[in-house]
Coordinates of C-alpha atoms and ligand atoms in Angstrom, one line a residue:
M1040 CA -36.3 8.8 -13.1
K1041 CA -32.9 7.6 -14.5
R1042 CA -32.6 7.3 -18.3
S1043 CA -31.3 3.8 -17.9
E1044 CA -30.6 1.6 -14.8
I1045 CA -30.1 -1.9 -13.8
I1046 CA -31.9 -2.8 -10.6
K1047 CA -33.0 -5.8 -8.5
K1048 CA -36.7 -6.0 -7.9
D1049 CA -38.3 -8.8 -5.9
G1050 CA -35.1 -10.7 -6.2
Q1051 CA -34.9 -10.4 -10.0
W1052 CA -32.6 -8.3 -12.1
M1053 CA -34.2 -5.8 -14.4
W1054 CA -32.9 -3.3 -16.8
L1055 CA -35.1 -0.2 -17.0
V1056 CA -34.8 2.3 -19.9
D1057 CA -37.0 5.3 -19.4
G1058 CA -38.7 3.4 -16.6
E1059 CA -39.7 0.5 -18.9
P1060 CA -38.3 -3.0 -18.6
F1061 CA -35.7 -3.5 -21.3
V1062 CA -33.8 -6.6 -22.5
A1063 CA -31.1 -6.4 -25.2
Y1064 CA -31.1 -8.8 -28.0
A1065 CA -27.9 -7.5 -29.5
G1066 CA -24.9 -7.6 -31.8
E1067 CA -21.4 -6.1 -31.5
L1068 CA -19.6 -4.6 -34.5
H1069 CA -16.1 -5.6 -35.5
N1070 CA -13.4 -3.4 -33.8
S1071 CA -12.6 -1.3 -36.9
N1072 CA -16.1 -1.1 -38.4
A1073 CA -17.1 2.0 -36.4
S1074 CA -14.1 4.1 -37.4
N1075 CA -15.5 5.8 -40.5
L1076 CA -19.0 6.8 -41.4
K1077 CA -18.7 6.3 -45.1
H1078 CA -17.3 2.9 -44.6
M1079 CA -20.3 2.1 -42.3
D1080 CA -22.7 3.4 -45.0
E1081 CA -21.2 0.9 -47.4
H1082 CA -20.3 -2.1 -45.3
V1083 CA -22.3 -2.0 -42.1
W1084 CA -25.7 -0.3 -42.2
P1085 CA -27.0 -2.1 -45.3
Y1086 CA -26.6 -5.4 -43.4
M1087 CA -28.1 -4.3 -40.1
K1088 CA -31.7 -3.6 -41.0
D1089 CA -32.9 -7.2 -41.5
L1090 CA -31.4 -8.4 -38.2
K1091 CA -33.8 -9.0 -35.3
I1092 CA -31.6 -7.2 -32.9
N1093 CA -32.7 -4.2 -30.8
T1094 CA -29.3 -3.1 -29.6
I1095 CA -25.9 -2.4 -31.3
L1096 CA -22.6 -2.5 -29.4
F1097 CA -19.9 -0.4 -31.0
P1098 CA -16.6 1.1 -30.0
V1099 CA -15.6 4.8 -29.5
Y1100 CA -11.9 5.1 -29.8
W1101 CA -9.8 7.3 -27.6
E1102 CA -7.1 7.7 -30.3
M1103 CA -9.7 9.3 -32.6
V1104 CA -11.6 11.3 -30.0
E1105 CA -8.6 13.1 -28.6
K1106 CA -6.0 13.2 -31.5
E1107 CA -4.6 16.4 -30.0
E1108 CA -4.4 16.6 -26.2
G1109 CA -7.4 18.4 -24.7
V1110 CA -9.2 18.7 -28.1
Y1111 CA -12.2 16.4 -28.4
D1112 CA -14.2 15.3 -31.4
F1113 CA -17.3 13.1 -31.1
S1114 CA -18.6 13.5 -34.6
L1115 CA -18.2 9.8 -35.4
L1116 CA -20.3 8.9 -32.4
D1117 CA -22.9 11.4 -33.4
G1118 CA -23.1 9.9 -36.9
I1119 CA -23.5 6.4 -35.6
I1120 CA -26.2 7.4 -33.1
E1121 CA -28.2 9.1 -35.9
K1122 CA -28.2 5.7 -37.8
C1123 CA -29.1 3.8 -34.6
R1124 CA -32.1 6.1 -34.2
E1125 CA -33.2 5.7 -37.9
L1126 CA -33.1 1.9 -37.4
N1127 CA -34.8 2.2 -34.0
K1128 CA -32.0 0.5 -32.1
K1129 CA -30.5 1.2 -28.7
A1130 CA -26.7 1.5 -28.4
I1131 CA -24.1 0.3 -25.9
V1132 CA -21.0 2.3 -26.3
L1133 CA -17.7 0.6 -25.8
W1134 CA -15.0 2.9 -24.5
F1135 CA -11.7 1.7 -26.2
G1136 CA -9.5 3.8 -24.0
I1137 CA -6.3 3.1 -22.2
W1138 CA -6.8 -0.7 -22.4
K1139 CA -8.2 -3.0 -25.1
N1140 CA -7.6 -6.8 -25.1
G1141 CA -4.8 -6.5 -22.6
T1142 CA -2.9 -3.8 -24.5
S1143 CA -2.9 -0.1 -25.0
T1144 CA -3.4 0.0 -28.8
Y1145 CA -6.2 2.6 -28.7
V1146 CA -4.4 5.4 -26.8
P1147 CA -3.8 8.6 -28.8
K1148 CA -0.4 9.0 -30.4
W1149 CA 0.7 11.6 -27.9
V1150 CA 0.2 9.0 -25.2
K1151 CA 1.6 6.0 -27.1
T1152 CA 4.9 7.6 -27.9
D1153 CA 5.5 9.3 -24.6
T1154 CA 6.6 6.2 -22.7
E1155 CA 8.3 8.3 -20.0
N1156 CA 5.1 10.0 -18.8
Y1157 CA 2.8 7.1 -19.7
F1158 CA 5.0 4.3 -18.7
R1159 CA 4.5 0.7 -19.7
A1160 CA 4.0 -2.5 -17.7
E1161 CA 7.1 -4.6 -17.9
E1162 CA 7.6 -8.3 -18.0
R1163 CA 10.1 -10.1 -15.7
H1164 CA 13.4 -9.0 -17.1
G1165 CA 12.5 -5.5 -17.9
K1166 CA 10.9 -6.1 -21.3
K1167 CA 8.4 -3.4 -21.9
T1168 CA 4.9 -4.5 -22.9
A1169 CA 2.4 -2.9 -25.2
T1170 CA 0.3 -2.2 -22.1
I1171 CA 0.4 1.0 -20.1
S1172 CA 0.9 0.1 -16.5
P1173 CA -2.3 0.4 -14.3
L1174 CA 0.0 2.1 -11.8
C1175 CA 0.7 4.9 -14.2
N1176 CA -1.5 7.6 -12.6
K1177 CA -0.8 10.1 -15.3
A1178 CA -2.1 7.8 -18.0
V1179 CA -5.1 6.8 -15.9
D1180 CA -5.9 10.5 -15.3
A1181 CA -5.6 11.3 -19.0
D1182 CA -8.1 8.4 -19.8
R1183 CA -10.3 9.7 -17.0
R1184 CA -10.5 13.2 -18.5
A1185 CA -11.3 11.8 -21.9
F1186 CA -13.9 9.4 -20.5
G1187 CA -15.5 12.3 -18.6
K1188 CA -15.8 14.2 -21.9
L1189 CA -17.4 11.2 -23.5
M1190 CA -20.0 10.9 -20.8
E1191 CA -20.7 14.6 -21.1
H1192 CA -21.3 14.1 -24.8
I1193 CA -23.5 11.0 -24.1
K1194 CA -25.6 12.9 -21.7
A1195 CA -26.2 15.5 -24.3
I1196 CA -27.1 12.9 -27.0
N1197 CA -29.5 11.2 -24.6
T1198 CA -31.5 14.4 -23.8
S1199 CA -33.7 14.2 -26.9
E1200 CA -34.2 10.4 -26.6
T1201 CA -32.4 7.6 -24.6
T1202 CA -30.5 5.8 -27.3
I1203 CA -27.3 5.0 -25.4
A1204 CA -28.5 2.6 -22.8
A1205 CA -25.2 1.6 -21.3
V1206 CA -21.4 2.1 -21.5
Q1207 CA -18.7 -0.5 -21.4
V1208 CA -15.6 0.9 -19.7
E1209 CA -12.5 -0.3 -21.6
N1210 CA -12.4 -3.7 -23.2
E1211 CA -11.0 -7.1 -21.9
I1212 CA -8.5 -5.5 -19.7
G1213 CA -5.6 -7.1 -17.9
L1214 CA -1.9 -7.8 -18.7
L1215 CA -1.0 -10.4 -21.4
N1216 CA 2.2 -12.5 -21.5
S1217 CA 3.1 -11.9 -17.9
D1218 CA 1.5 -12.8 -14.6
R1219 CA 2.1 -9.2 -13.4
D1220 CA 3.7 -5.9 -14.0
Y1221 CA 7.4 -5.9 -13.0
S1222 CA 8.1 -2.2 -13.7
E1223 CA 9.9 -0.2 -11.0
A1224 CA 6.6 1.3 -9.7
A1225 CA 5.0 -2.2 -9.6
E1226 CA 8.0 -3.8 -7.9
K1227 CA 7.8 -1.2 -5.2
K1228 CA 4.1 -1.6 -4.6
F1229 CA 4.2 -5.4 -4.8
R1230 CA 6.7 -5.5 -1.8
E1231 CA 4.6 -3.1 0.2
E1232 CA 1.9 -4.2 2.7
V1233 CA -1.4 -5.3 1.2
P1234 CA -3.9 -2.5 1.5
E1235 CA -6.5 -3.0 4.2
D1236 CA -9.6 -2.8 1.9
L1237 CA -8.1 -5.7 -0.1
R1238 CA -7.4 -7.8 3.0
K1239 CA -10.9 -7.3 4.2
I1240 CA -12.4 -8.7 0.9
F1241 CA -10.5 -11.9 1.6
D1242 CA -11.2 -11.8 5.3
I1243 CA -7.5 -11.6 6.1
D1244 CA -6.6 -10.0 9.5
E1245 CA -2.9 -10.4 9.5
R1246 CA -0.7 -7.9 7.7
G1247 CA 1.9 -8.7 5.1
N1248 CA 2.9 -8.2 1.5
Y1249 CA 1.2 -9.8 -1.5
E1250 CA 3.5 -12.9 -1.5
Q1251 CA 3.0 -13.4 2.2
L1252 CA -0.7 -13.2 2.1
F1253 CA -1.6 -14.6 -1.3
G1254 CA 1.3 -17.0 -2.1
E1255 CA 1.1 -18.3 -5.7
D1256 CA -1.9 -16.1 -6.4
A1257 CA -0.1 -12.9 -5.4
P1258 CA 0.7 -11.6 -8.9
E1259 CA -2.9 -11.9 -10.1
V1260 CA -4.4 -10.5 -6.9
F1261 CA -1.9 -7.6 -7.2
M1262 CA -2.9 -6.9 -10.8
T1263 CA -6.6 -7.2 -10.1
Y1264 CA -6.3 -4.6 -7.3
A1265 CA -4.3 -2.3 -9.5
Y1266 CA -6.6 -2.5 -12.5
A1267 CA -9.8 -2.3 -10.4
S1268 CA -8.5 0.8 -8.6
A1269 CA -7.5 2.5 -11.8
I1270 CA -10.9 1.7 -13.4
E1271 CA -12.7 3.1 -10.4
R1272 CA -10.9 6.4 -10.8
I1273 CA -12.0 6.5 -14.4
A1274 CA -15.6 5.2 -14.0
S1275 CA -16.5 7.1 -10.9
H1276 CA -15.7 10.4 -12.7
G1277 CA -17.8 9.4 -15.7
K1278 CA -20.7 8.3 -13.4
E1279 CA -20.8 11.7 -11.7
I1280 CA -21.3 13.3 -15.1
C1281 CA -23.9 10.9 -16.5
D1282 CA -25.3 8.0 -14.5
L1283 CA -25.8 5.1 -17.0
P1284 CA -25.1 1.4 -16.3
F1285 CA -21.4 0.8 -16.6
L1286 CA -20.2 -2.6 -17.8
M1287 CA -16.9 -4.4 -18.1
N1288 CA -16.2 -7.3 -20.3
A1289 CA -13.8 -10.1 -19.4
W1290 CA -11.5 -12.2 -21.5
I1291 CA -12.4 -15.2 -19.4
E1292 CA -10.0 -17.7 -17.8
K1293 CA -9.4 -20.5 -20.2
Y1294 CA -6.9 -23.1 -21.4
P1295 CA -4.1 -23.1 -20.2
W1296 CA -5.6 -21.2 -17.2
R1297 CA -2.5 -19.2 -16.3
P1298 CA -2.7 -15.5 -15.7
G1299 CA -0.9 -13.9 -18.6
T1300 CA -2.3 -16.4 -21.1
Y1301 CA -5.6 -14.6 -20.4
P1302 CA -5.1 -11.0 -19.3
S1303 CA -3.9 -11.0 -15.7
G1304 CA -5.9 -8.7 -13.4
G1305 CA -9.0 -8.5 -15.6
P1306 CA -12.6 -8.9 -14.3
I1307 CA -12.7 -12.7 -14.4
A1308 CA -15.3 -14.5 -12.3
R1309 CA -12.8 -15.7 -9.7
Y1310 CA -12.0 -12.1 -8.7
M1311 CA -15.4 -10.6 -9.0
N1312 CA -15.3 -10.1 -5.3
V1313 CA -12.4 -7.7 -5.7
W1314 CA -14.0 -5.9 -8.7
K1315 CA -17.3 -5.5 -7.0
K1316 CA -15.8 -3.9 -3.9
I1317 CA -13.0 -1.8 -5.4
A1318 CA -14.7 -0.8 -8.7
G1319 CA -18.1 0.0 -7.2
S1320 CA -19.0 2.3 -10.1
I1321 CA -19.1 -0.7 -12.5
D1322 CA -22.6 -2.2 -12.5
V1323 CA -22.0 -5.4 -14.4
M1324 CA -19.1 -7.8 -15.0
E1325 CA -19.6 -9.5 -18.3
P1326 CA -18.1 -12.7 -19.8
D1327 CA -17.1 -12.8 -23.5
V1328 CA -18.2 -16.3 -24.4
Y1329 CA -16.3 -18.0 -27.2
V1330 CA -16.0 -21.3 -25.4
A1331 CA -18.5 -24.2 -25.4
E1332 CA -19.0 -24.4 -21.6
F1333 CA -21.9 -22.0 -21.6
D1334 CA -23.6 -23.1 -18.4
E1335 CA -20.4 -23.1 -16.4
V1336 CA -19.5 -19.5 -17.5
A1337 CA -23.1 -18.2 -17.0
S1338 CA -23.3 -19.6 -13.5
Q1339 CA -19.9 -18.2 -12.5
F1340 CA -20.9 -14.7 -13.7
T1341 CA -24.2 -14.7 -11.9
T1342 CA -22.5 -15.0 -8.5
E1343 CA -21.5 -12.0 -6.4
N1344 CA -24.8 -10.3 -7.1
N1345 CA -24.1 -9.9 -10.8
P1346 CA -26.7 -10.1 -13.5
L1347 CA -25.9 -12.0 -16.7
M1348 CA -24.9 -9.8 -19.7
I1349 CA -22.9 -11.2 -22.6
P1350 CA -21.4 -8.5 -24.8
E1351 CA -19.6 -10.9 -27.1
Y1352 CA -21.0 -14.3 -28.0
R1353 CA -19.7 -16.9 -30.5
R1354 CA -21.4 -17.0 -33.8
D1355 CA -21.7 -20.6 -34.9
V1356 CA -25.3 -21.9 -35.4
Y1357 CA -24.8 -24.9 -33.0
H1358 CA -24.3 -22.7 -30.0
I1359 CA -26.8 -19.9 -30.8
S1360 CA -29.6 -21.9 -29.1
N1361 CA -27.9 -21.3 -25.7
A1362 CA -29.9 -18.0 -25.9
F1363 CA -32.9 -19.9 -24.6
H1364 CA -30.9 -20.9 -21.5
A1365 CA -29.4 -17.4 -21.1
Y1366 CA -32.7 -15.6 -21.2
G1367 CA -34.5 -18.5 -19.4
K1368 CA -32.5 -19.8 -16.5
Y1369 CA -30.1 -16.9 -16.2
N1370 CA -32.5 -14.1 -16.9
A1371 CA -29.9 -12.5 -19.1
L1372 CA -30.3 -8.7 -19.7
C1373 CA -28.2 -8.8 -22.8
M1374 CA -26.8 -11.4 -25.3
S1375 CA -24.8 -10.0 -28.1
V1376 CA -23.3 -11.9 -31.1
F1377 CA -19.8 -10.6 -32.1
G1378 CA -19.2 -9.4 -35.6
I1379 CA -23.0 -9.1 -36.2
E1380 CA -22.6 -7.2 -39.4
D1381 CA -21.1 -10.3 -41.1
L1382 CA -24.3 -12.3 -40.7
M1383 CA -26.2 -10.6 -43.5
T1384 CA -23.2 -9.6 -45.6
P1385 CA -22.7 -11.7 -48.7
P1386 CA -19.6 -13.9 -48.2
E1387 CA -17.6 -12.3 -51.0
L1388 CA -18.1 -8.9 -49.4
R1389 CA -17.0 -9.8 -45.8
L1390 CA -13.9 -8.1 -44.7
G1391 CA -10.9 -10.3 -43.7
I1392 CA -12.5 -11.5 -40.5
F1393 CA -11.5 -15.1 -40.9
N1394 CA -7.8 -14.6 -40.2
P1395 CA -6.9 -17.7 -38.2
A1396 CA -3.7 -16.1 -36.9
V1397 CA -5.7 -13.3 -35.2
L1398 CA -8.0 -15.8 -33.7
A1399 CA -5.1 -17.9 -32.4
T1400 CA -3.6 -14.8 -30.7
L1401 CA -7.0 -14.2 -29.1
N1402 CA -7.2 -17.9 -28.1
I1403 CA -10.5 -18.3 -30.0
N1404 CA -11.3 -21.5 -31.9
L1405 CA -12.1 -21.0 -35.5
E1406 CA -15.2 -23.1 -35.0
A1407 CA -16.7 -20.2 -32.9
W1408 CA -16.4 -17.9 -35.9
Q1409 CA -18.5 -19.9 -38.5
I1410 CA -21.7 -18.3 -39.5
N1411 CA -23.3 -20.8 -41.9
G1412 CA -26.9 -21.1 -40.9
T1413 CA -26.6 -18.5 -38.1
P1414 CA -28.6 -15.6 -39.5
D1415 CA -32.0 -17.3 -39.7
V1416 CA -31.6 -19.2 -36.4
L1417 CA -30.5 -16.0 -34.6
N1418 CA -33.3 -13.9 -36.1
E1419 CA -35.9 -16.6 -35.2
T1420 CA -34.6 -17.0 -31.7
F1421 CA -34.3 -13.3 -30.9
D1422 CA -37.7 -12.6 -32.5
L1423 CA -39.6 -15.2 -30.5
L1424 CA -37.8 -14.3 -27.2
A1425 CA -38.5 -10.6 -27.7
N1426 CA -42.1 -11.2 -28.5
S1427 CA -42.7 -13.4 -25.4
Q1428 CA -40.7 -11.2 -23.0
K1429 CA -43.6 -9.9 -20.9
T1430 CA -45.1 -13.5 -20.7
R1431 CA -41.7 -14.6 -19.5
E1432 CA -41.3 -11.8 -17.0
K1433 CA -44.8 -12.5 -15.5
A1434 CA -44.1 -16.2 -15.1
R1435 CA -40.6 -15.5 -13.7
K1436 CA -42.1 -13.7 -10.8
E1437 CA -43.7 -17.0 -9.8
G1438 CA -40.6 -19.0 -10.5
K1439 CA -42.3 -20.6 -13.5
V1440 CA -39.6 -20.2 -16.2
Y1441 CA -37.5 -23.3 -16.8
S1442 CA -34.8 -23.8 -19.4
F1443 CA -32.2 -26.2 -20.6
A1444 CA -29.4 -26.5 -23.1
R1445 CA -27.3 -29.5 -24.1
N1446 CA -24.0 -29.4 -22.4
N1447 CA -22.1 -32.0 -24.3
E1448 CA -22.4 -34.4 -27.2
T1449 CA -23.0 -37.6 -25.1
E1450 CA -25.7 -36.1 -22.9
K1451 CA -29.1 -37.7 -23.7
G1452 CA -31.4 -35.2 -22.2
T1453 CA -32.8 -33.7 -19.0
V1454 CA -35.9 -33.6 -16.9
I1455 CA -37.7 -30.4 -16.0
E1456 CA -39.9 -30.4 -13.0
T1457 CA -43.0 -28.2 -13.2
E1458 CA -45.7 -27.9 -10.5
K1459 CA -47.7 -31.0 -11.6
Y1460 CA -45.6 -32.7 -14.2
S1461 CA -42.1 -34.0 -15.0
F1462 CA -41.1 -33.1 -18.5
Q1463 CA -38.7 -35.6 -20.0
I1464 CA -36.6 -33.7 -22.6
V1465 CA -34.9 -36.0 -25.2
Y1466 CA -32.2 -34.3 -27.2
N1467 CA -32.1 -34.8 -31.0
P1468 CA -28.9 -36.3 -32.3
V1469 CA -26.0 -33.9 -32.6
N1470 CA -25.7 -32.0 -35.9
K1471 CA -23.1 -29.3 -35.8
D1472 CA -24.7 -27.5 -38.8
K1473 CA -27.9 -27.0 -36.8
P1474 CA -28.6 -25.4 -33.4
K1475 CA -28.1 -27.8 -30.5
A1476 CA -30.9 -28.9 -28.2
A1477 CA -32.0 -26.1 -26.0
G1478 CA -35.3 -24.6 -24.9
M1479 CA -37.5 -22.8 -22.4
I1480 CA -40.8 -23.8 -20.7
I1481 CA -43.1 -21.1 -19.5
E1482 CA -45.7 -22.4 -17.1
T1483 CA -48.8 -20.1 -17.0
D1484 CA -50.7 -22.4 -14.7
E1485 CA -50.2 -26.0 -13.6
D1486 CA -51.6 -27.5 -16.8
N1487 CA -50.7 -24.8 -19.3
F1488 CA -47.4 -24.2 -21.0
Y1489 CA -45.6 -22.4 -23.7
I1490 CA -42.6 -24.3 -24.9
M1491 CA -39.9 -22.8 -27.2
G1492 CA -36.7 -24.0 -28.5
T1493 CA -35.1 -26.4 -30.9
S1494 CA -33.8 -29.9 -31.5
F1495 CA -35.5 -31.9 -28.8
K1496 CA -38.6 -34.1 -28.1
L1497 CA -40.7 -33.7 -25.0
M1498 CA -42.4 -36.5 -23.1
F1499 CA -44.4 -36.4 -19.9
L1500 CA -43.8 -38.3 -16.7
P1501 CA -46.0 -38.3 -13.6
K1502 CA -44.2 -36.7 -10.7
K1503 CA -42.0 -39.1 -8.8
G1504 CA -44.0 -41.4 -6.6
K1505 CA -47.3 -40.6 -8.3
D1506 CA -49.2 -42.9 -10.6
C1507 CA -51.4 -41.3 -13.3
N1508 CA -51.8 -41.0 -17.1
I1509 CA -51.0 -37.7 -18.7
G1510 CA -52.9 -36.6 -21.8
I1511 CA -53.0 -33.6 -24.1
L1512 CA -56.0 -31.3 -24.2
D1513 CA -54.5 -28.7 -26.6
Y1514 CA -51.4 -28.8 -28.6
E1515 CA -50.8 -25.8 -31.0
E1516 CA -48.0 -24.5 -33.1
G1517 CA -47.9 -20.7 -33.3
H1518 CA -46.0 -17.7 -32.2
F1519 CA -46.2 -14.7 -30.0
E1520 CA -46.8 -11.2 -31.3
K1521 CA -46.0 -8.7 -28.6
D1522 CA -47.0 -11.3 -26.0
S1523 CA -50.3 -12.3 -27.6
W1524 CA -50.4 -15.9 -28.6
I1525 CA -51.3 -16.5 -32.3
C1526 CA -52.3 -20.1 -33.0
E1527 CA -51.2 -21.2 -36.5
R1528 CA -52.3 -24.8 -36.4
P1529 CA -53.8 -27.1 -33.8
L1530 CA -51.9 -30.4 -33.8
N1531 CA -53.2 -33.9 -33.2
G1532 CA -53.2 -37.3 -34.8
D1533 CA -49.8 -38.1 -36.4
E1534 CA -48.5 -34.7 -35.5
G1535 CA -49.6 -35.1 -31.9
V1536 CA -47.9 -38.4 -31.2
F1537 CA -44.7 -36.6 -30.1
V1538 CA -44.2 -33.1 -28.9
Q1539 CA -41.3 -32.6 -31.2
F1540 CA -39.0 -29.6 -31.9
F1541 CA -37.0 -29.8 -35.1
D1542 CA -33.9 -27.9 -36.0
H1543 CA -35.4 -24.4 -36.1
P1544 CA -36.5 -22.4 -33.1
E1545 CA -40.2 -22.5 -32.7
T1546 CA -42.9 -22.1 -30.0
K1547 CA -45.8 -24.4 -29.1
R1548 CA -48.6 -24.2 -26.6
L1549 CA -49.7 -27.2 -24.6
E1550 CA -52.5 -27.9 -22.2
L1551 CA -52.2 -31.2 -20.3
Y1552 CA -54.5 -33.2 -18.0
T1553 CA -54.2 -36.3 -15.9
Y1554 CA -56.6 -39.2 -15.8
Ligands
DGJ2899 C1 -12.5 -10.1 -27.9 C2 -12.5 -8.6 -27.9 O1 -13.1 -8.1 -26.8 C3 -13.1 -8.0 -29.2 O2 -12.9 -6.6 -29.2 C4 -12.5 -8.7 -30.4 O3 -11.1 -8.5 -30.4 C5 -12.8 -10.2 -30.3 N1 -12.2 -10.7 -29.1 C6 -12.3 -11.0 -31.4 O4 -12.3 -10.4 -32.7

């Protein structure tokens, strides 16, 4: 049995850890908050224990692991895992190696300063970038060696207990500020014939160079192939040593949608076909979601036989309720809020994370960074989703899990079709300080439902073309405890006139009948 694996069973994605179904309700630490154990004792761990997350994502930095070439130090990782175990949390390790957010800021000094051997990608007129070229085999091999050592160490850590459930290889890779690498090595390759495996992916029989075969998309296709090939060299080596799920996160395509304004060559949805074929050791391509178009991104990243995992999710309370849709419609295996340690930290103790200039560089709206009201709503949401997980899994096998989330401010609502009823969902008015309308319906039989979510009203319609009255037999507010329903209060009379969900996540049970 593998310690951790992501498989497809009966058409559904599942994550098994030690053979048991696992779903991550998670949070990712800030980039520099896993770089010193004492700092973590003071600024991170005290604020983690009251969060209803079961998984922590945190970086391991190449520059700290291999300060001297060939000498490895994983004491930082060991210290963090010890704490994860104390808090009973799983971990997803993020390998900040040769590439992080389109640049090579996390490579060790001996790599960073040796630009001869570890050459940089160049912009159009020879301007060197802060990114090591994906065509620099020497650098890729150096990362590969270090990543192999990391995986050896992870294997050893996991022997007593599976704590590290997955590994993210690099972080938001691709080239920024240029559509492609124009270094000498890249120029040469770009003019060569497109490799056969790449042509096959696009069903192109004829031969030719990138420009001839891909026209205006040539630079991005070229970079995608270069990065995916480099990643496969790194990841396949790691996988041979320790077979855990490997993940890659994407800085997704967004305004103004030109390669280079987002990292060119990264694992965006449009090129998942290339990534899946060329970088076969990567199990999941993941979107980092700071935009508002949740449904659009989630559906793009669930094509190409890819399960939904979101390693970085925006923090504002309004968009947190998308979790119902992520774990409902999209059967997400992981949703992780970025900068999770801030949520419980008193505002005066939060560390310089509101720097608008940094966010502008990353093309992230300040709005996505607000956390007023988020902690309670996130805790309630994750708590009720985790406690109803098995109920959801059982219903999912029959196709009986439905979900929705408001897409925009003018949308009035939606209609959900179950076996016997049409549920008219009416969204509550928009209030940006509260979670937006979103929810999930679990149908246990044709008349019985658990309904969870926030900020909507539910009404019943007969199925199209049918004429009947619909009434309520049971209407209860309550909650799940490890998948057992606990009724807190049967509702009727004034409280039963509408099936109403207010601005906090809650769960209700309904039994309906027709007459
Ligand atoms: C996306 C990156 O992947 C993260 O490491 C971090 O830089 C966030 N953006 C924003 O802080």
